[in-house]
Amino acid sequence: MDKSEKRFERDIESFLISPEGGYTQFCGQDAEGNWVHTRQHDVPKCIYMDVLCEFIAKTQPKEWAKYTKYYGASATDKLYHRLETTITNQGLLYVLRNGIEDMGCKLKVCFFKPESDLNPLATERYEANILGCTRQFRYSTANTNTIDMVLSVNGIPVVALELKNQLTGQDYICAINQYKSDRSSKEFAFRLNHRFLVYFAVDLYEAWMTTQLADGKTRFLPFNQGSNGAGVTGGAGNPQNPNGYATSYLWEEVLQRDSLLDLIHRFISFAKEKEEVVKNGVSKTVTKEKMIFPRYHQYDVVRKIMAAVKHNGVGQNYLIQHSAGSGKSNSIAWIAYRLASVHDAENNGLFDSVIVVTNRVVLDSQLQDTINSFEHQVGLVEPIDDKKNSRSLAEAITENKRTSVGVDFNGNYLLILETELFGILGSCMNVTLCNDNALAELDLTCGTYQLACAAACDIARLTAGCVYADRTCVGS
């Protein structure tokens, strides 16, 4: 029995490059253990430019023809220069979602899955994405170090995995230490929001992640399901997997082709936050940047809610139970953003509007920033802050604003997520929030809208039918 780390790598790679995994093998091993090299990346630039050009030429032939006609033989170099300039100014996440523009040519570097099947071209372009799997990825010309496994989207590396095997005396802690001591944050490849969006440290039993390498100060967070599985009360770690590795959910579920593209499209966000820092007795405000990647329990609950809504339709109640400091605001933002555009099996939009109500101004601002960071059309999000009143909410609804974020004007909206207040308003859907004082003046019974008014004491009725769990609670 092969107990080496390379065997662990090969097992992961085997799934990823299978039809179910959805990746193309760029560098790895075949079934007999022979090394296969189908693509070669530019080490100093940390990118597969040939893959990116191939993707653009296939999905945007007219724009690429115009681009190559203008630049001729230097088109690839010019494309890299414009790409790098835009990434430096706007960040990789922005470029993946919005593309680049050069000499009047608008070029997308990635296409995401459309909400419905009404546009065949959008589906065709999505299927044309080239997701690559590379083993032993060299990232610097200053040394011969390699990352165990790298996943790329149309030639751009976005996920790094360091893999360890307890059978060889190493575990995820060794992988974390490797990132801290042997992966310099000064390397071009490891700049924040420049190439990699997330780094994983994985062994046979646990997975940990970070979005920014800061040498010895790098902070990793667990990306585990919990000892009894996602959403079930238990301890740390992961449950045993009778069919494979305990951490196989990472590559079979989270990093599977469609899931990774969905994470880039509607999960990962880039935030800038101001903090007060005291140095030598002097206080000053500094702006800190960070990439936000969902923890597993957040990823899991959002997908469960979406699956339940698509299956059950409108008119159901759902309760999400989060512990303190577990990322409630991001979970709310991710769910609200997705529900604003969810479609049923017949390609019909399920909800007319999504309303997020909170009684904390700070959280209100965080929610607006998070939702607005995602790709969306102008008018999708309407902030209803403390400078507006309930009439503003009515106007946002009647003007078909898809998502409204606002503070609680009178303080007794129905509590659904600890101190946060979360509600959904949709076609013929009874919303489990309201306030006789703040919303009594609104006539929301016309057309396709219905509003169910209730006091806080009705929470038992509104959460009836929920299946309770430690982290997530999805209505049945």
Short mmCIF file of C-alpha atoms in Angstrom, two decimals:
data_model
loop_
_atom_site.label_atom_id
_atom_site.label_comp_id
_atom_site.label_asym_id
_atom_site.label_seq_id
_atom_site.Cartn_x
_atom_site.Cartn_y
_atom_site.Cartn_z
CA MET A 1 0.00 0.00 0.00
CA ASP A 2 1.36 3.42 -1.02
CA LYS A 3 1.22 5.63 2.08
CA SER A 4 3.22 8.55 0.65
CA GLU A 5 2.16 12.18 0.36
CA LYS A 6 2.28 11.80 -3.42
CA ARG A 7 -0.42 9.13 -3.18
CA PHE A 8 -2.63 11.58 -1.28
CA GLU A 9 -2.00 14.18 -3.99
CA ARG A 10 -2.78 11.69 -6.73
CA ASP A 11 -6.06 10.65 -5.15
CA ILE A 12 -7.19 14.27 -4.97
CA GLU A 13 -6.02 14.94 -8.50
CA SER A 14 -7.82 11.84 -9.80
CA PHE A 15 -11.17 13.19 -8.66
CA LEU A 16 -10.55 16.75 -9.80
CA ILE A 17 -9.62 15.77 -13.38
CA SER A 18 -12.51 13.32 -13.64
CA PRO A 19 -15.73 14.37 -15.43
CA GLU A 20 -17.33 14.86 -12.02
CA GLY A 21 -14.50 17.10 -10.82
CA GLY A 22 -14.44 19.13 -14.02
CA TYR A 23 -10.74 20.09 -14.18
CA THR A 24 -8.11 19.68 -16.90
CA GLN A 25 -4.81 18.14 -15.89
CA PHE A 26 -2.01 20.64 -16.51
CA CYS A 27 0.72 18.82 -14.61
CA GLY A 28 0.31 15.59 -12.64
CA GLN A 29 0.43 11.80 -12.82
CA ASP A 30 -1.50 9.31 -14.88
CA ALA A 31 -3.00 6.05 -13.59
CA GLU A 32 0.39 4.31 -13.87
CA GLY A 33 2.15 7.04 -11.90
CA ASN A 34 3.88 8.61 -14.92
CA TRP A 35 4.17 12.40 -14.85
CA VAL A 36 2.11 14.26 -17.44
CA HIS A 37 2.77 17.86 -18.53
CA THR A 38 0.19 19.37 -20.87
CA ARG A 39 0.66 23.06 -20.02
CA GLN A 40 3.56 25.15 -18.78
CA HIS A 41 2.98 28.33 -16.80
CA ASP A 42 5.15 31.44 -16.86
CA VAL A 43 6.90 31.18 -13.48
CA PRO A 44 7.83 34.89 -13.01
CA LYS A 45 4.33 36.01 -14.03
CA CYS A 46 2.62 33.11 -12.24
CA ILE A 47 0.07 32.56 -14.98
CA TYR A 48 -0.78 30.35 -17.97
CA MET A 49 -1.12 33.01 -20.67
CA ASP A 50 -1.70 30.43 -23.42
CA VAL A 51 -4.72 29.10 -21.54
CA LEU A 52 -6.14 32.59 -20.99
CA CYS A 53 -5.72 33.49 -24.67
CA GLU A 54 -7.33 30.21 -25.72
CA PHE A 55 -10.32 30.89 -23.45
CA ILE A 56 -10.81 34.46 -24.72
CA ALA A 57 -10.46 33.42 -28.37
CA LYS A 58 -13.08 30.69 -27.95
CA THR A 59 -15.66 32.64 -25.94
CA GLN A 60 -15.20 36.13 -27.43
CA PRO A 61 -13.97 35.59 -31.00
CA LYS A 62 -15.01 38.99 -32.36
CA GLU A 63 -13.39 40.97 -29.55
CA TRP A 64 -10.24 38.82 -29.69
CA ALA A 65 -10.01 39.22 -33.47
CA LYS A 66 -10.23 42.98 -33.06
CA TYR A 67 -7.62 42.88 -30.29
CA THR A 68 -5.14 40.77 -32.23
CA LYS A 69 -5.65 42.86 -35.36
CA TYR A 70 -4.70 45.97 -33.43
CA TYR A 71 -1.67 44.55 -31.58
CA GLY A 72 -0.57 41.86 -34.00
CA ALA A 73 2.17 39.52 -32.74
CA SER A 74 2.41 41.39 -29.43
CA ALA A 75 -1.27 40.77 -28.51
CA THR A 76 -0.42 38.23 -25.79
CA ASP A 77 2.14 40.51 -24.15
CA LYS A 78 -0.22 43.48 -24.33
CA LEU A 79 -3.01 41.39 -22.84
CA TYR A 80 -0.80 40.41 -19.91
CA HIS A 81 0.25 44.02 -19.36
CA ARG A 82 -3.38 45.23 -19.30
CA LEU A 83 -4.43 42.31 -17.10
CA GLU A 84 -1.62 42.95 -14.62
CA THR A 85 -2.30 46.69 -14.52
CA THR A 86 -6.01 46.13 -13.85
CA ILE A 87 -5.30 43.53 -11.17
CA THR A 88 -2.86 45.92 -9.48
CA ASN A 89 -5.45 48.71 -9.49
CA GLN A 90 -8.66 46.79 -8.91
CA GLY A 91 -7.66 43.38 -7.55
CA LEU A 92 -7.92 39.89 -9.00
CA LEU A 93 -11.42 39.27 -7.67
CA TYR A 94 -12.71 42.33 -9.52
CA VAL A 95 -11.01 41.23 -12.74
CA LEU A 96 -12.43 37.71 -12.53
CA ARG A 97 -15.92 39.14 -12.16
CA ASN A 98 -15.73 42.11 -14.51
CA GLY A 99 -12.92 41.44 -16.96
CA ILE A 100 -10.58 44.03 -18.48
CA GLU A 101 -10.78 46.73 -21.13
CA ASP A 102 -8.06 47.76 -23.56
CA MET A 103 -8.24 49.90 -26.71
CA GLY A 104 -12.03 49.68 -26.75
CA CYS A 105 -12.03 45.88 -26.40
CA LYS A 106 -13.90 44.50 -23.40
CA LEU A 107 -12.55 41.08 -22.53
CA LYS A 108 -13.94 38.76 -19.88
CA VAL A 109 -11.49 36.39 -18.21
CA CYS A 110 -14.21 34.19 -16.71
CA PHE A 111 -17.89 33.48 -17.28
CA PHE A 112 -20.21 32.43 -14.48
CA LYS A 113 -23.20 30.13 -14.49
CA PRO A 114 -26.39 31.93 -15.57
CA GLU A 115 -29.38 31.88 -13.24
CA SER A 116 -31.61 30.39 -15.91
CA ASP A 117 -31.32 28.43 -19.15
CA LEU A 118 -32.96 31.14 -21.24
CA ASN A 119 -29.68 32.30 -22.78
CA PRO A 120 -27.87 29.42 -24.56
CA LEU A 121 -24.81 31.60 -25.30
CA ALA A 122 -24.32 32.37 -21.60
CA THR A 123 -24.44 28.65 -20.81
CA GLU A 124 -22.02 27.86 -23.64
CA ARG A 125 -19.54 30.45 -22.39
CA TYR A 126 -19.80 29.14 -18.86
CA GLU A 127 -19.04 25.60 -20.03
CA ALA A 128 -15.99 26.94 -21.91
CA ASN A 129 -14.17 27.95 -18.71
CA ILE A 130 -10.87 26.08 -18.44
CA LEU A 131 -10.16 25.01 -14.87
CA GLY A 132 -6.71 23.55 -14.46
CA CYS A 133 -5.12 21.28 -11.86
CA THR A 134 -1.35 21.52 -11.42
CA ARG A 135 0.79 19.50 -9.04
CA GLN A 136 4.14 20.74 -7.75
CA PHE A 137 3.52 24.29 -8.97
CA ARG A 138 6.68 26.41 -8.99
CA TYR A 139 5.92 30.00 -8.00
CA SER A 140 9.30 31.78 -7.94
CA THR A 141 12.54 32.07 -9.91
CA ALA A 142 14.42 32.85 -6.69
CA ASN A 143 14.14 29.23 -5.50
CA THR A 144 12.91 25.83 -6.57
CA ASN A 145 10.05 25.63 -4.05
CA THR A 146 6.76 24.24 -5.27
CA ILE A 147 3.18 24.22 -3.98
CA ASP A 148 1.73 20.70 -3.76
CA MET A 149 -1.35 21.54 -5.79
CA VAL A 150 -2.67 24.65 -7.52
CA LEU A 151 -6.08 25.17 -9.12
CA SER A 152 -6.45 27.80 -11.82
CA VAL A 153 -9.31 29.47 -13.67
CA ASN A 154 -8.57 30.15 -17.33
CA GLY A 155 -4.87 30.15 -16.59
CA ILE A 156 -4.98 32.33 -13.45
CA PRO A 157 -3.98 30.51 -10.22
CA VAL A 158 -6.63 31.02 -7.54
CA VAL A 159 -6.34 28.14 -5.03
CA ALA A 160 -3.20 26.76 -3.35
CA LEU A 161 -3.14 23.50 -1.38
CA GLU A 162 -0.34 22.15 0.79
CA LEU A 163 -1.08 18.49 1.50
CA LYS A 164 0.25 16.39 4.36
CA ASN A 165 -0.17 12.76 5.33
CA GLN A 166 -0.22 11.48 8.92
CA LEU A 167 1.08 8.15 7.65
CA THR A 168 4.38 9.91 6.89
CA GLY A 169 4.48 11.71 10.22
CA GLN A 170 3.09 15.06 9.07
CA ASP A 171 -0.26 16.83 9.44
CA TYR A 172 -2.00 20.11 8.63
CA ILE A 173 0.05 21.93 11.28
CA CYS A 174 3.16 21.10 9.27
CA ALA A 175 1.46 22.56 6.20
CA ILE A 176 0.59 25.74 8.11
CA ASN A 177 4.18 26.07 9.31
CA GLN A 178 5.35 25.59 5.74
CA TYR A 179 3.20 28.50 4.60
CA LYS A 180 4.48 30.65 7.46
CA SER A 181 8.18 29.90 7.18
CA ASP A 182 8.74 28.85 3.56
CA ARG A 183 6.24 30.91 1.54
CA SER A 184 7.40 34.52 1.73
CA SER A 185 4.64 37.10 1.57
CA LYS A 186 7.04 39.25 -0.52
CA GLU A 187 6.77 36.85 -3.43
CA PHE A 188 4.86 38.24 -6.43
CA ALA A 189 2.57 35.20 -6.43
CA PHE A 190 1.48 35.74 -2.83
CA ARG A 191 0.39 39.37 -2.93
CA LEU A 192 -3.08 39.87 -1.51
CA ASN A 193 -5.81 39.74 -4.15
CA HIS A 194 -3.24 39.41 -6.92
CA ARG A 195 -3.11 35.71 -7.74
CA PHE A 196 -4.25 33.22 -5.09
CA LEU A 197 -7.58 33.93 -3.40
CA VAL A 198 -7.27 31.19 -0.75
CA TYR A 199 -4.64 28.86 0.70
CA PHE A 200 -5.51 25.48 2.21
CA ALA A 201 -3.51 23.32 4.62
CA VAL A 202 -4.93 19.79 4.40
CA ASP A 203 -4.20 16.37 5.82
CA LEU A 204 -6.16 13.13 5.98
CA TYR A 205 -8.45 14.38 8.76
CA GLU A 206 -8.56 18.20 8.85
CA ALA A 207 -8.56 21.22 6.53
CA TRP A 208 -7.55 24.78 7.46
CA MET A 209 -7.48 27.91 5.33
CA THR A 210 -6.31 31.51 5.06
CA THR A 211 -6.72 34.21 2.42
CA GLN A 212 -3.52 36.14 3.12
CA LEU A 213 0.05 35.02 3.75
CA ALA A 214 1.85 37.20 6.29
CA ASP A 215 4.85 35.02 7.12
CA GLY A 216 4.90 34.20 10.84
CA LYS A 217 1.77 36.29 11.46
CA THR A 218 -0.37 34.29 9.03
CA ARG A 219 -3.67 33.31 10.65
CA PHE A 220 -5.36 30.09 9.59
CA LEU A 221 -8.98 29.20 10.35
CA PRO A 222 -10.51 25.72 10.45
CA PHE A 223 -12.42 24.65 7.36
CA ASN A 224 -13.89 21.54 8.93
CA GLN A 225 -17.45 20.21 9.06
CA GLY A 226 -17.49 19.42 12.78
CA SER A 227 -17.07 15.96 14.30
CA ASN A 228 -20.66 14.93 13.54
CA GLY A 229 -20.98 16.62 10.16
CA ALA A 230 -22.17 20.00 8.97
CA GLY A 231 -24.94 21.59 11.03
CA VAL A 232 -24.96 18.87 13.68
CA THR A 233 -23.95 19.47 17.29
CA GLY A 234 -20.52 18.06 17.98
CA GLY A 235 -16.87 18.83 18.45
CA ALA A 236 -14.01 19.97 16.24
CA GLY A 237 -12.67 18.17 13.19
CA ASN A 238 -14.55 16.03 10.70
CA PRO A 239 -16.60 12.84 10.87
CA GLN A 240 -15.13 9.60 9.61
CA ASN A 241 -15.74 8.92 5.94
CA PRO A 242 -16.34 5.22 5.21
CA ASN A 243 -15.86 5.88 1.50
CA GLY A 244 -12.61 7.81 1.56
CA TYR A 245 -10.67 10.54 3.32
CA ALA A 246 -12.30 12.56 6.09
CA THR A 247 -11.35 15.72 4.19
CA SER A 248 -12.62 14.57 0.79
CA TYR A 249 -15.55 17.03 1.03
CA LEU A 250 -13.00 19.77 0.29
CA TRP A 251 -12.16 18.63 -3.24
CA GLU A 252 -15.29 16.62 -3.99
CA GLU A 253 -17.70 19.37 -2.92
CA VAL A 254 -16.11 22.77 -2.25
CA LEU A 255 -13.41 22.81 -4.94
CA GLN A 256 -15.40 20.93 -7.58
CA ARG A 257 -15.54 22.97 -10.81
CA ASP A 258 -19.05 24.43 -10.48
CA SER A 259 -18.62 25.09 -6.78
CA LEU A 260 -15.32 26.94 -7.18
CA LEU A 261 -16.74 29.18 -9.89
CA ASP A 262 -19.76 29.83 -7.67
CA LEU A 263 -17.47 30.73 -4.77
CA ILE A 264 -15.64 33.26 -6.93
CA HIS A 265 -18.88 34.65 -8.31
CA ARG A 266 -21.07 34.96 -5.24
CA PHE A 267 -19.16 34.14 -2.07
CA ILE A 268 -15.64 35.56 -1.89
CA SER A 269 -15.46 39.27 -1.14
CA PHE A 270 -12.72 41.83 -0.69
CA ALA A 271 -13.15 44.29 2.17
CA LYS A 272 -11.45 47.44 3.36
CA GLU A 273 -11.93 48.27 7.04
CA LYS A 274 -10.75 51.22 9.10
CA GLU A 275 -9.18 50.50 12.48
CA GLU A 276 -7.83 52.65 15.27
CA VAL A 277 -4.20 51.77 15.96
CA VAL A 278 -2.19 53.13 18.89
CA LYS A 279 1.57 53.32 18.40
CA ASN A 280 3.93 55.08 20.83
CA GLY A 281 0.95 56.60 22.57
CA VAL A 282 -0.42 58.11 19.34
CA SER A 283 -3.72 56.94 17.90
CA LYS A 284 -4.30 56.92 14.17
CA THR A 285 -6.79 55.42 11.75
CA VAL A 286 -5.46 52.86 9.29
CA THR A 287 -7.22 51.04 6.48
CA LYS A 288 -6.80 47.30 6.42
CA GLU A 289 -7.63 45.11 3.45
CA LYS A 290 -8.76 41.52 3.67
CA MET A 291 -10.16 38.79 1.49
CA ILE A 292 -13.22 37.02 2.90
CA PHE A 293 -13.68 33.35 2.05
CA PRO A 294 -16.63 31.54 3.66
CA ARG A 295 -16.04 29.12 6.50
CA TYR A 296 -17.45 25.69 5.79
CA HIS A 297 -20.55 26.18 7.98
CA GLN A 298 -21.37 29.38 6.05
CA TYR A 299 -20.85 27.73 2.69
CA ASP A 300 -22.99 24.80 3.80
CA VAL A 301 -25.93 26.77 5.18
CA VAL A 302 -26.20 29.03 2.15
CA ARG A 303 -26.31 26.06 -0.19
CA LYS A 304 -28.86 24.28 2.03
CA ILE A 305 -31.12 27.33 2.09
CA MET A 306 -30.91 27.71 -1.67
CA ALA A 307 -31.65 24.03 -2.25
CA ALA A 308 -34.62 24.17 0.13
CA VAL A 309 -36.05 27.31 -1.48
CA LYS A 310 -35.74 25.88 -4.98
CA HIS A 311 -37.43 22.68 -3.84
CA ASN A 312 -40.14 24.16 -1.59
CA GLY A 313 -40.78 27.46 -3.34
CA VAL A 314 -42.03 30.53 -1.50
CA GLY A 315 -44.04 30.62 1.70
CA GLN A 316 -41.68 28.74 4.04
CA ASN A 317 -39.90 29.84 7.23
CA TYR A 318 -36.23 29.13 7.88
CA LEU A 319 -34.14 29.70 10.97
CA ILE A 320 -30.35 29.93 10.89
CA GLN A 321 -28.71 29.58 14.27
CA HIS A 322 -25.18 30.97 14.49
CA SER A 323 -22.88 31.20 17.48
CA ALA A 324 -21.24 34.51 18.40
CA GLY A 325 -18.46 35.58 16.07
CA SER A 326 -19.30 32.99 13.45
CA GLY A 327 -19.89 35.40 10.58
CA LYS A 328 -23.62 36.10 10.68
CA SER A 329 -23.45 39.29 8.62
CA ASN A 330 -21.73 37.55 5.73
CA SER A 331 -24.17 34.64 5.84
CA ILE A 332 -27.07 37.10 5.67
CA ALA A 333 -25.49 38.96 2.75
CA TRP A 334 -24.74 35.80 0.79
CA ILE A 335 -28.26 34.44 1.23
CA ALA A 336 -29.96 37.76 0.42
CA TYR A 337 -27.89 38.27 -2.71
CA ARG A 338 -28.67 34.80 -4.02
CA LEU A 339 -32.38 34.90 -3.22
CA ALA A 340 -32.71 38.12 -5.19
CA SER A 341 -32.01 36.23 -8.40
CA VAL A 342 -33.02 32.63 -7.71
CA HIS A 343 -35.16 30.91 -10.38
CA ASP A 344 -37.36 27.82 -10.28
CA ALA A 345 -37.23 24.84 -12.62
CA GLU A 346 -39.31 26.74 -15.21
CA ASN A 347 -36.80 29.66 -15.18
CA ASN A 348 -39.18 31.96 -13.32
CA GLY A 349 -37.83 34.31 -10.68
CA LEU A 350 -39.08 33.27 -7.24
CA PHE A 351 -38.85 36.57 -5.36
CA ASP A 352 -39.75 40.12 -6.24
CA SER A 353 -37.67 41.64 -3.45
CA VAL A 354 -35.43 40.61 -0.60
CA ILE A 355 -35.48 42.78 2.51
CA VAL A 356 -32.75 42.62 5.13
CA VAL A 357 -33.58 44.37 8.39
CA THR A 358 -31.12 44.89 11.22
CA ASN A 359 -31.16 46.83 14.48
CA ARG A 360 -27.45 47.63 14.35
CA VAL A 361 -26.10 50.48 12.21
CA VAL A 362 -22.63 48.90 12.00
CA LEU A 363 -24.06 45.64 10.71
CA ASP A 364 -26.26 47.58 8.29
CA SER A 365 -23.16 49.16 6.75
CA GLN A 366 -21.34 45.82 6.60
CA LEU A 367 -24.27 44.16 4.84
CA GLN A 368 -24.51 46.93 2.25
CA ASP A 369 -20.78 46.78 1.54
CA THR A 370 -20.76 42.99 1.26
CA ILE A 371 -23.77 42.77 -1.04
CA ASN A 372 -22.54 45.65 -3.20
CA SER A 373 -19.14 43.95 -3.58
CA PHE A 374 -20.73 41.20 -5.65
CA GLU A 375 -21.34 41.54 -9.36
CA HIS A 376 -24.77 43.05 -9.86
CA GLN A 377 -26.74 45.40 -12.03
CA VAL A 378 -27.34 48.97 -10.99
CA GLY A 379 -30.52 49.12 -8.90
CA LEU A 380 -30.22 45.62 -7.49
CA VAL A 381 -29.43 46.91 -3.99
CA GLU A 382 -31.21 49.80 -2.29
CA PRO A 383 -29.92 50.98 1.12
CA ILE A 384 -32.61 52.12 3.56
CA ASP A 385 -30.45 53.73 6.23
CA ASP A 386 -31.18 55.96 9.21
CA LYS A 387 -31.57 58.96 6.91
CA LYS A 388 -34.64 57.40 5.32
CA ASN A 389 -37.98 56.18 6.59
CA SER A 390 -40.47 53.40 5.95
CA ARG A 391 -41.82 55.25 2.91
CA SER A 392 -38.39 54.73 1.33
CA LEU A 393 -38.83 51.01 1.82
CA ALA A 394 -42.20 51.10 0.09
CA GLU A 395 -40.72 53.02 -2.84
CA ALA A 396 -37.85 50.55 -3.13
CA ILE A 397 -40.33 47.69 -3.31
CA THR A 398 -42.65 49.30 -5.85
CA GLU A 399 -39.65 50.28 -8.00
CA ASN A 400 -38.58 46.62 -8.07
CA LYS A 401 -35.33 47.05 -6.17
CA ARG A 402 -34.25 43.47 -5.74
CA THR A 403 -32.48 43.82 -2.38
CA SER A 404 -33.12 46.41 0.34
CA VAL A 405 -30.90 46.77 3.39
CA GLY A 406 -32.03 48.88 6.32
CA VAL A 407 -31.94 49.54 10.03
CA ASP A 408 -34.85 48.93 12.39
CA PHE A 409 -36.62 52.26 12.77
CA ASN A 410 -38.62 51.39 15.89
CA GLY A 411 -36.77 48.45 17.42
CA ASN A 412 -39.28 45.61 17.47
CA TYR A 413 -38.96 43.78 14.20
CA LEU A 414 -39.09 40.07 14.58
CA LEU A 415 -35.83 38.54 15.73
CA ILE A 416 -34.63 35.63 13.62
CA LEU A 417 -30.84 35.66 13.83
CA GLU A 418 -29.79 36.54 17.40
CA THR A 419 -29.61 40.35 17.40
CA GLU A 420 -29.74 40.49 13.62
CA LEU A 421 -33.09 40.64 11.90
CA PHE A 422 -33.53 38.86 8.62
CA GLY A 423 -36.58 38.66 6.43
CA ILE A 424 -37.54 37.78 2.93
CA LEU A 425 -40.33 39.38 0.94
CA GLY A 426 -41.41 37.61 -2.22
CA SER A 427 -44.21 36.71 -4.55
CA CYS A 428 -47.15 35.64 -2.38
CA MET A 429 -44.74 34.95 0.46
CA ASN A 430 -45.61 35.77 4.05
CA VAL A 431 -42.64 37.61 5.50
CA THR A 432 -41.75 36.73 9.05
CA LEU A 433 -40.95 40.25 10.08
CA CYS A 434 -42.76 43.50 10.48
CA ASN A 435 -43.58 46.22 12.89
CA ASP A 436 -46.98 47.75 13.45
CA ASN A 437 -45.45 51.18 14.05
CA ALA A 438 -42.95 51.31 11.21
CA LEU A 439 -44.84 49.45 8.51
CA ALA A 440 -48.51 50.07 9.29
CA GLU A 441 -48.60 52.92 6.80
CA LEU A 442 -47.43 50.71 3.93
CA ASP A 443 -49.94 49.07 1.65
CA LEU A 444 -48.06 45.91 0.71
CA THR A 445 -51.05 43.70 -0.01
CA CYS A 446 -51.42 44.92 -3.58
CA GLY A 447 -50.12 43.05 -6.60
CA THR A 448 -47.96 40.05 -5.79
CA TYR A 449 -46.83 41.27 -2.37
CA GLN A 450 -48.10 40.08 0.96
CA LEU A 451 -46.78 41.04 4.36
CA ALA A 452 -47.48 39.05 7.51
CA CYS A 453 -47.37 41.34 10.52
CA ALA A 454 -46.44 39.88 13.85
CA ALA A 455 -45.02 40.90 17.19
CA ALA A 456 -41.83 39.49 18.69
CA CYS A 457 -43.82 37.09 20.82
CA ASP A 458 -44.80 35.23 17.65
CA ILE A 459 -41.32 33.85 17.12
CA ALA A 460 -42.39 30.40 18.29
CA ARG A 461 -45.07 30.28 15.64
CA LEU A 462 -42.80 31.61 12.94
CA THR A 463 -40.04 29.10 13.63
CA ALA A 464 -42.40 26.16 13.95
CA GLY A 465 -41.39 23.28 11.75
CA CYS A 466 -37.68 24.10 11.86
CA VAL A 467 -35.27 21.25 12.33
CA TYR A 468 -32.84 22.54 14.93
CA ALA A 469 -29.12 22.02 14.76
CA ASP A 470 -26.06 23.52 16.35
CA ARG A 471 -25.09 25.83 13.50
CA THR A 472 -27.84 25.67 10.92
CA CYS A 473 -31.57 25.27 11.08
CA VAL A 474 -33.44 24.78 7.86
CA GLY A 475 -37.20 24.69 7.78
CA SER A 476 -38.74 21.43 6.63
#
